[in-house]
Amino acid sequence: MAFIAGVAIALGQPAAASAAKPSFEATAGDQLLPGFAWNVRTYAARCGGGTLDLRIDGARGWRVRTAARKRPRGGDIRVHVPLDEGAATTIAFRRRDGTRQRRFWVRCLPRDFVEFSFERLRKGGAKLFFVKAGGYVAIFSRDGAPVWWLRTDGGADAKLLPDGTVSMNAEAGLAAGPFEIRTLGGRLLRTVGDPGDTDIHDLQLLANGNYVIGAMKFRRGIDATPYGGHADAAVADTVIRELTPDGAIVRSWDSGQHIGLAEAGRWWTEILAQPDALWYDVSHWNAVEVDGRYMYLSFRNNDAIYKVNRRTGAIVWKLGGTETPDSLEVRGDPAGYPLGGQHDVRVQPDGTVTIFNNRTDLTDDVARAQRFRIDEQAGTARLVETVTDPTISAVFCCGSARRLPSREWLISWGNNPVVGAYDRAGRAIYRLHLEGGFTYRANPVPGGVVGTRKLRRAMNRMYG
């Protein structure tokens, strides 16, 4: 099925089979998202004036029951359903002989929900995924329907955690207060991090119930004259902290103690180009991945990924950026200079490392998702997979790349209004276009944690 701006097209389905089944569509200026398809059960709708108007096209041998018409009936009908924002209604089709039944759910979007379109090109892709959608965080289905949402000013790193809770930053800004941990029904369980210094780029939940986050820390009296800066400068570092659910610090790691000012490399030109800056952003952390006793950290303004021993604090290796004794030799990458303003480092079950490589301000500045195989004994990182999208070119900021267990990809293209799914060959499966904005990171919903039925119940608790 493909749908662009609410128009659905069934792919690979014989016309006779399609005509033998009933269907429905929105009328009177309302919009059904996606357009109707027999194998899609959950829909969103733009409902005008607090109502949803539907035209139901019957089919021989079928009857329909709706919230507006409790008694089943056959044929073509029109229904007018009073429906508030966030509320849902059902349409149930049943064969007259009782041998088959199928139920569909339609939920009204908020009036200020961001405009979007969705195109499906082939089967597959992440079933459910979290994005920032305008003034909301939302979970979309791979059919192109928002199936869960929550209003927020923040939400850059909104995600469903492995324990079924929702993590999100509630305010906008680089260091804008703690993360909120909420139930799917919207109830606040706790906050994680201090209000004054919590970095909103990433949060990870560990198997022991603790959280890993970043915090901004400032050093003053730093001599930055070797790089063209002030002799008495302030610089921003990142402290990576493991916290218990009640906020106690278990361990911490300070980038200022391990990453030198020289490792900002080519970024010093941009850092110094901010005439009113009160401090120098010499590293700009944006992602953490914890794997046992190690963690992987992405620093945009170092063009580098670092593997760190969580117990000793020592850097095990560095991928990208300026040359240091910890640097890996990169092989199989024709680009030469491997990373440019990258985001979203993750570790795969086979030990390979995935990265969203922005290629910011580099000669070949086409963004890409990449996967590297690390040989620590040999001190090498071999590029083994790259995914690009012909509709996307430069991505100055943000973005994410997630390789799924199916070996498909879910990619947020940063400051472009596109989130896409891609198959093993790198071909687009679907694209979500968020009009007039972008999503910082697209987080797939972990398999087995929650499905559309549980999301539907959560939405019912929030909106009735």
XYZ file of C-alpha atoms in Angstrom:
464
model
C 0.000 0.000 0.000
C 1.152 3.503 -0.783
C -0.356 6.682 0.544
C 0.619 10.243 -0.186
C -1.228 13.091 1.537
C -3.935 10.661 2.667
C -4.475 8.851 -0.653
C -4.051 5.086 -0.437
C -3.186 2.678 -3.226
C -3.281 -1.088 -2.692
C -0.175 -2.811 -4.035
C -0.298 -6.355 -5.382
C -4.019 -6.903 -4.612
C -6.358 -8.062 -7.421
C -9.109 -5.544 -8.190
C -11.815 -8.208 -7.900
C -10.677 -9.213 -4.433
C -10.614 -5.582 -3.355
C -14.111 -4.945 -4.714
C -15.463 -7.979 -2.854
C -14.801 -6.333 0.519
C -16.423 -3.278 2.117
C -14.467 -0.085 2.762
C -14.849 3.437 4.177
C -13.497 6.914 3.609
C -13.717 10.317 5.279
C -16.004 12.950 3.763
C -17.124 16.551 4.385
C -13.533 17.814 4.467
C -12.297 15.268 7.006
C -9.188 13.218 6.186
C -8.444 9.570 6.900
C -4.746 8.770 7.517
C -3.793 6.558 5.812
C -6.414 6.025 3.161
C -8.407 2.840 3.677
C -6.808 -0.556 3.050
C -8.291 -3.875 4.175
C -5.117 -5.012 5.932
C -4.703 -1.770 7.920
C -6.709 -1.759 11.165
C -5.651 1.482 12.894
C -6.167 4.988 11.482
C -5.920 8.625 12.480
C -8.199 11.316 11.089
C -8.360 15.052 10.803
C -11.864 15.665 12.093
C -13.478 19.022 11.392
C -15.752 20.655 13.952
C -15.566 17.897 16.535
C -17.107 15.271 14.264
C -15.972 12.566 11.882
C -17.969 12.058 8.699
C -17.575 8.723 6.945
C -18.948 7.134 3.829
C -19.084 3.365 4.147
C -19.179 1.408 0.897
C -20.811 -1.922 1.506
C -20.169 -5.182 -0.319
C -22.393 -8.139 -1.061
C -22.617 -10.499 1.867
C -21.268 -8.005 4.428
C -22.889 -5.951 7.175
C -21.420 -3.007 9.113
C -21.786 -1.758 12.683
C -20.509 1.644 13.865
C -20.693 3.736 17.016
C -23.321 5.830 15.263
C -25.317 2.785 14.048
C -25.362 0.062 16.688
C -27.522 -2.306 14.649
C -25.645 -3.998 11.791
C -26.852 -3.218 8.314
C -25.740 -3.752 4.757
C -25.280 -1.511 1.769
C -23.739 1.927 1.418
C -24.262 4.289 4.337
C -23.039 7.613 5.664
C -22.287 8.133 9.350
C -21.751 11.306 11.373
C -19.783 10.552 14.577
C -19.289 13.238 17.279
C -15.632 12.828 18.166
C -13.324 14.989 20.296
C -9.589 15.352 19.732
C -7.858 12.152 20.788
C -11.060 10.135 20.958
C -11.604 7.049 18.790
C -14.452 5.226 17.105
C -14.766 1.763 15.561
C -16.136 0.367 12.325
C -16.813 -3.374 12.288
C -17.582 -5.414 9.179
C -19.129 -8.848 9.494
C -20.180 -11.366 6.903
C -23.888 -12.126 6.943
C -23.207 -15.824 7.541
C -20.997 -14.940 10.540
C -17.897 -16.619 9.109
C -15.688 -13.544 9.111
C -15.378 -10.243 10.967
C -12.922 -7.373 10.841
C -12.795 -4.287 13.084
C -11.114 -0.943 12.372
C -10.256 1.936 14.701
C -10.162 5.635 13.804
C -8.880 8.322 16.207
C -9.162 12.100 15.769
C -5.898 14.039 15.676
C -5.476 17.321 17.569
C -6.167 20.327 15.373
C -2.570 21.540 15.749
C -0.970 18.184 14.946
C 1.734 18.707 12.330
C 0.830 18.182 8.686
C 2.473 15.076 7.275
C 2.425 12.701 4.347
C 3.504 9.098 4.030
C 4.604 6.989 1.097
C 5.055 3.221 1.110
C 7.200 1.694 -1.622
C 7.520 -1.938 -0.560
C 6.759 -4.270 2.334
C 8.577 -4.243 5.667
C 10.122 -1.619 7.910
C 9.862 -0.886 11.635
C 6.300 -1.643 12.761
C 6.151 1.276 15.207
C 8.503 4.213 15.734
C 8.771 7.305 17.945
C 9.310 10.769 16.447
C 9.010 14.407 17.418
C 6.099 15.705 15.357
C 5.677 19.457 15.755
C 4.373 20.156 19.264
C 3.950 16.446 20.023
C 5.908 13.270 20.493
C 4.174 10.534 18.544
C 4.327 6.868 17.674
C 3.620 6.164 14.014
C 2.779 2.799 12.525
C 4.488 1.545 9.407
C 1.161 2.137 7.642
C 1.593 5.887 8.200
C -0.879 6.436 11.050
C -0.090 8.264 14.298
C -1.329 5.722 16.868
C -0.149 7.458 20.083
C 0.832 11.042 20.915
C 1.527 13.401 23.776
C 1.866 17.185 23.690
C 5.275 18.590 24.707
C 7.619 21.519 24.098
C 10.619 19.182 24.110
C 10.791 15.604 22.888
C 14.078 15.580 20.972
C 14.913 12.112 22.298
C 11.457 10.688 23.014
C 11.476 6.899 23.148
C 9.727 3.853 24.548
C 12.101 2.233 27.033
C 12.512 -1.549 27.414
C 10.338 -1.537 30.561
C 7.392 -0.031 28.646
C 7.720 3.504 30.021
C 8.136 6.639 27.926
C 11.248 8.818 28.236
C 11.221 12.409 26.968
C 12.639 15.820 27.706
C 9.758 18.181 28.404
C 11.496 21.461 27.490
C 13.371 22.666 24.425
C 17.047 23.613 24.588
C 20.463 21.986 24.881
C 20.465 21.794 28.674
C 16.838 22.322 29.539
C 15.962 20.405 32.630
C 15.496 16.723 33.432
C 13.972 13.902 31.444
C 10.448 12.826 32.321
C 9.593 9.139 32.692
C 5.896 8.584 32.044
C 3.503 5.707 31.591
C 1.972 5.239 28.168
C -1.147 6.742 29.703
C 0.769 9.981 30.339
C 1.199 9.688 34.109
C 4.500 11.132 35.376
C 6.483 8.491 37.282
C 9.735 10.362 37.933
C 12.210 12.849 36.544
C 15.806 11.927 35.753
C 18.624 14.473 35.991
C 19.061 17.902 37.517
C 16.984 20.854 36.218
C 20.005 23.077 35.602
C 22.452 20.957 33.611
C 20.792 17.889 32.085
C 21.726 17.459 28.424
C 18.637 16.464 26.427
C 20.408 14.513 23.661
C 20.041 10.968 24.990
C 18.890 8.720 27.827
C 19.386 4.973 28.159
C 17.736 2.571 30.612
C 20.036 -0.179 31.908
C 18.990 -3.721 32.787
C 19.551 -2.939 36.495
C 16.928 -0.170 36.362
C 19.413 2.698 36.367
C 19.538 5.474 33.763
C 22.483 6.859 31.800
C 22.294 10.519 30.769
C 24.578 13.444 30.021
C 25.047 16.710 31.895
C 26.770 19.917 30.816
C 29.718 21.114 32.899
C 31.738 24.289 32.430
C 35.466 24.810 32.916
C 36.767 28.349 33.257
C 40.185 29.924 33.008
C 41.142 27.807 29.988
C 43.842 29.042 27.628
C 42.344 28.683 24.145
C 44.879 30.936 22.381
C 46.540 27.972 20.567
C 43.250 27.616 18.669
C 42.565 31.321 18.138
C 40.450 31.767 21.258
C 40.704 33.728 24.494
C 43.399 33.232 27.074
C 40.818 33.053 29.870
C 38.015 31.089 28.217
C 35.128 28.965 29.437
C 34.545 25.634 27.702
C 31.641 23.193 27.893
C 32.284 19.545 28.698
C 29.877 16.638 29.131
C 29.611 14.455 32.218
C 28.068 11.040 31.510
C 26.255 9.812 34.611
C 24.644 6.575 35.695
C 21.783 7.368 38.079
C 19.486 5.216 40.187
C 15.737 5.806 39.767
C 15.789 8.043 42.855
C 18.625 10.160 41.432
C 21.710 8.840 43.236
C 24.879 8.972 41.111
C 26.441 5.520 40.694
C 29.355 6.590 38.464
C 30.304 9.448 36.181
C 32.730 10.187 33.361
C 33.922 13.695 32.480
C 34.838 14.403 28.841
C 37.068 17.300 29.937
C 39.384 14.843 31.688
C 39.797 12.615 28.635
C 39.289 14.667 25.433
C 41.745 17.462 24.680
C 40.886 20.843 23.177
C 42.909 19.966 20.072
C 40.415 17.200 19.282
C 37.866 19.809 18.217
C 40.061 20.018 15.121
C 38.303 21.644 12.152
C 35.366 22.674 14.354
C 37.416 25.411 16.018
C 36.642 27.622 13.005
C 32.914 27.411 13.700
C 33.335 27.561 17.488
C 35.218 30.845 17.240
C 32.796 32.240 14.660
C 30.170 32.779 17.394
C 31.065 36.333 18.506
C 28.619 36.492 21.409
C 29.317 33.015 22.778
C 29.948 32.938 26.524
C 31.700 29.587 26.265
C 33.287 27.297 23.675
C 31.447 24.103 22.704
C 34.560 21.977 22.246
C 32.954 18.524 22.070
C 29.113 18.608 21.824
C 28.029 15.169 22.980
C 24.893 13.705 21.349
C 24.581 9.959 22.014
C 25.453 7.192 24.467
C 25.208 3.433 24.025
C 25.966 1.125 26.951
C 27.172 -2.410 26.274
C 28.164 -4.216 29.457
C 31.243 -2.669 31.040
C 31.722 -0.327 28.070
C 29.939 2.685 26.653
C 30.109 4.290 23.235
C 29.929 8.083 23.046
C 29.364 10.339 20.043
C 30.846 13.856 20.110
C 29.745 15.973 17.152
C 32.394 18.688 17.478
C 35.135 16.077 17.630
C 33.901 14.177 14.518
C 34.507 11.083 16.615
C 33.082 8.072 18.428
C 34.813 6.913 21.607
C 34.600 3.525 23.284
C 35.083 3.990 27.027
C 35.630 1.534 29.874
C 32.873 2.446 32.355
C 34.825 1.090 35.330
C 38.200 2.729 34.735
C 37.132 5.668 32.545
C 39.859 4.859 30.023
C 39.275 5.391 26.314
C 39.572 2.017 24.550
C 39.519 3.437 21.012
C 38.543 6.457 18.976
C 36.891 6.329 15.547
C 37.212 9.465 13.403
C 38.349 13.014 14.119
C 41.901 14.114 14.835
C 44.637 11.524 15.204
C 45.377 10.391 18.789
C 47.117 7.309 20.245
C 43.652 5.726 20.651
C 42.611 6.215 17.012
C 41.539 3.273 14.875
C 42.748 2.898 11.305
C 39.693 3.107 9.052
C 39.563 0.694 6.132
C 37.157 0.272 3.247
C 35.962 3.873 3.327
C 36.801 5.877 0.192
C 35.935 9.130 1.992
C 39.296 9.241 3.748
C 38.147 11.466 6.624
C 35.522 9.087 8.048
C 33.060 11.062 10.199
C 31.633 14.569 10.058
C 29.374 15.892 12.822
C 27.944 12.376 13.338
C 25.085 11.277 15.619
C 23.481 8.251 17.202
C 26.150 5.600 17.771
C 24.679 2.126 18.461
C 26.163 -1.372 18.906
C 24.717 -4.356 17.064
C 24.424 -7.919 18.443
C 27.333 -8.962 16.195
C 29.541 -6.245 17.693
C 29.465 -3.915 14.693
C 28.857 -0.221 15.324
C 26.258 1.878 13.492
C 26.449 5.649 13.094
C 24.396 8.380 11.468
C 27.151 10.181 9.571
C 26.054 13.739 8.754
C 29.235 14.545 6.759
C 28.690 18.148 7.889
C 30.716 20.710 5.916
C 32.841 18.048 4.241
C 33.457 17.912 0.484
C 31.177 14.896 0.074
C 28.494 16.196 2.428
C 25.803 13.637 1.538
C 24.509 12.180 4.815
C 24.558 8.429 5.294
C 23.934 5.634 7.763
C 27.038 3.509 8.205
C 28.140 0.336 9.940
C 31.720 -0.429 10.988
C 33.337 -3.678 12.088
C 35.937 -3.031 14.789
C 39.041 -5.194 15.248
C 40.473 -3.955 18.538
C 43.499 -6.224 18.415
C 44.455 -4.933 14.966
C 43.342 -1.380 15.797
C 41.108 -1.121 12.726
C 37.558 -0.121 11.814
C 36.281 -1.506 8.510
C 33.278 0.089 6.798
C 30.907 -2.774 5.936
C 27.609 -1.048 5.097
C 26.366 2.352 3.923
C 22.795 3.547 3.332
C 21.890 6.782 1.577
C 18.649 8.207 0.192
C 18.555 9.873 -3.240
C 15.999 12.385 -1.942
C 18.355 13.584 0.834
C 21.604 15.507 0.473
C 23.158 17.731 3.123
C 22.190 17.166 6.767
C 23.883 19.831 8.877
C 22.313 18.777 12.161
C 20.823 15.907 14.053
C 19.619 12.547 12.736
C 19.704 8.885 13.708
C 20.323 5.475 12.160
C 18.940 2.268 13.636
C 19.612 -1.171 12.187
C 16.774 -3.511 13.133
C 17.009 -7.261 13.922
C 15.602 -7.822 10.425
C 18.701 -5.984 9.070
C 16.416 -3.229 7.820
C 17.078 0.381 8.822
C 15.056 3.186 10.379
C 16.704 6.551 9.673
C 15.846 10.097 10.724
C 17.437 12.450 8.214
C 18.084 15.176 10.791
C 17.175 18.695 9.775
C 15.239 17.349 6.787
C 11.519 16.593 7.220
C 11.996 12.888 6.433
C 12.082 9.676 8.450
C 12.612 6.604 6.287
C 12.769 2.818 6.445
C 15.193 0.919 4.204
C 15.700 -2.747 3.330
C 18.897 -4.808 3.423
C 19.842 -3.526 -0.016
C 19.371 0.097 1.071
C 16.158 0.577 -0.909
C 13.483 2.811 0.600
C 10.559 0.911 2.160
C 8.599 3.945 3.333
C 9.105 7.640 4.034
C 7.317 9.867 6.527
C 7.417 13.567 5.579
C 6.794 15.986 8.461
C 5.830 19.308 6.931
C 7.640 22.449 8.102
C 9.905 20.745 10.610
C 12.082 17.762 11.416
C 12.553 15.109 14.052
C 15.867 14.993 15.912
C 15.861 11.212 16.280
C 13.561 8.367 15.244
C 13.443 5.588 17.825
C 11.961 2.206 16.849
C 9.582 0.770 19.431
C 11.286 -2.375 20.843
C 9.682 -5.565 19.592
C 7.565 -7.376 22.178
C 7.318 -4.360 24.515
C 4.100 -2.846 23.196
C 1.737 -3.228 20.249
C -1.090 -1.183 18.771
C -3.662 -2.727 21.131
C -1.778 -1.542 24.221
C -1.202 1.871 22.640
C -4.927 2.096 21.901
C -5.789 1.400 25.544
C -3.269 4.021 26.672
C -4.807 6.607 24.362
C -8.266 5.739 25.685
C -7.059 6.401 29.219
C -5.739 9.819 28.185
C -8.591 10.917 25.947
C -11.543 8.685 26.769
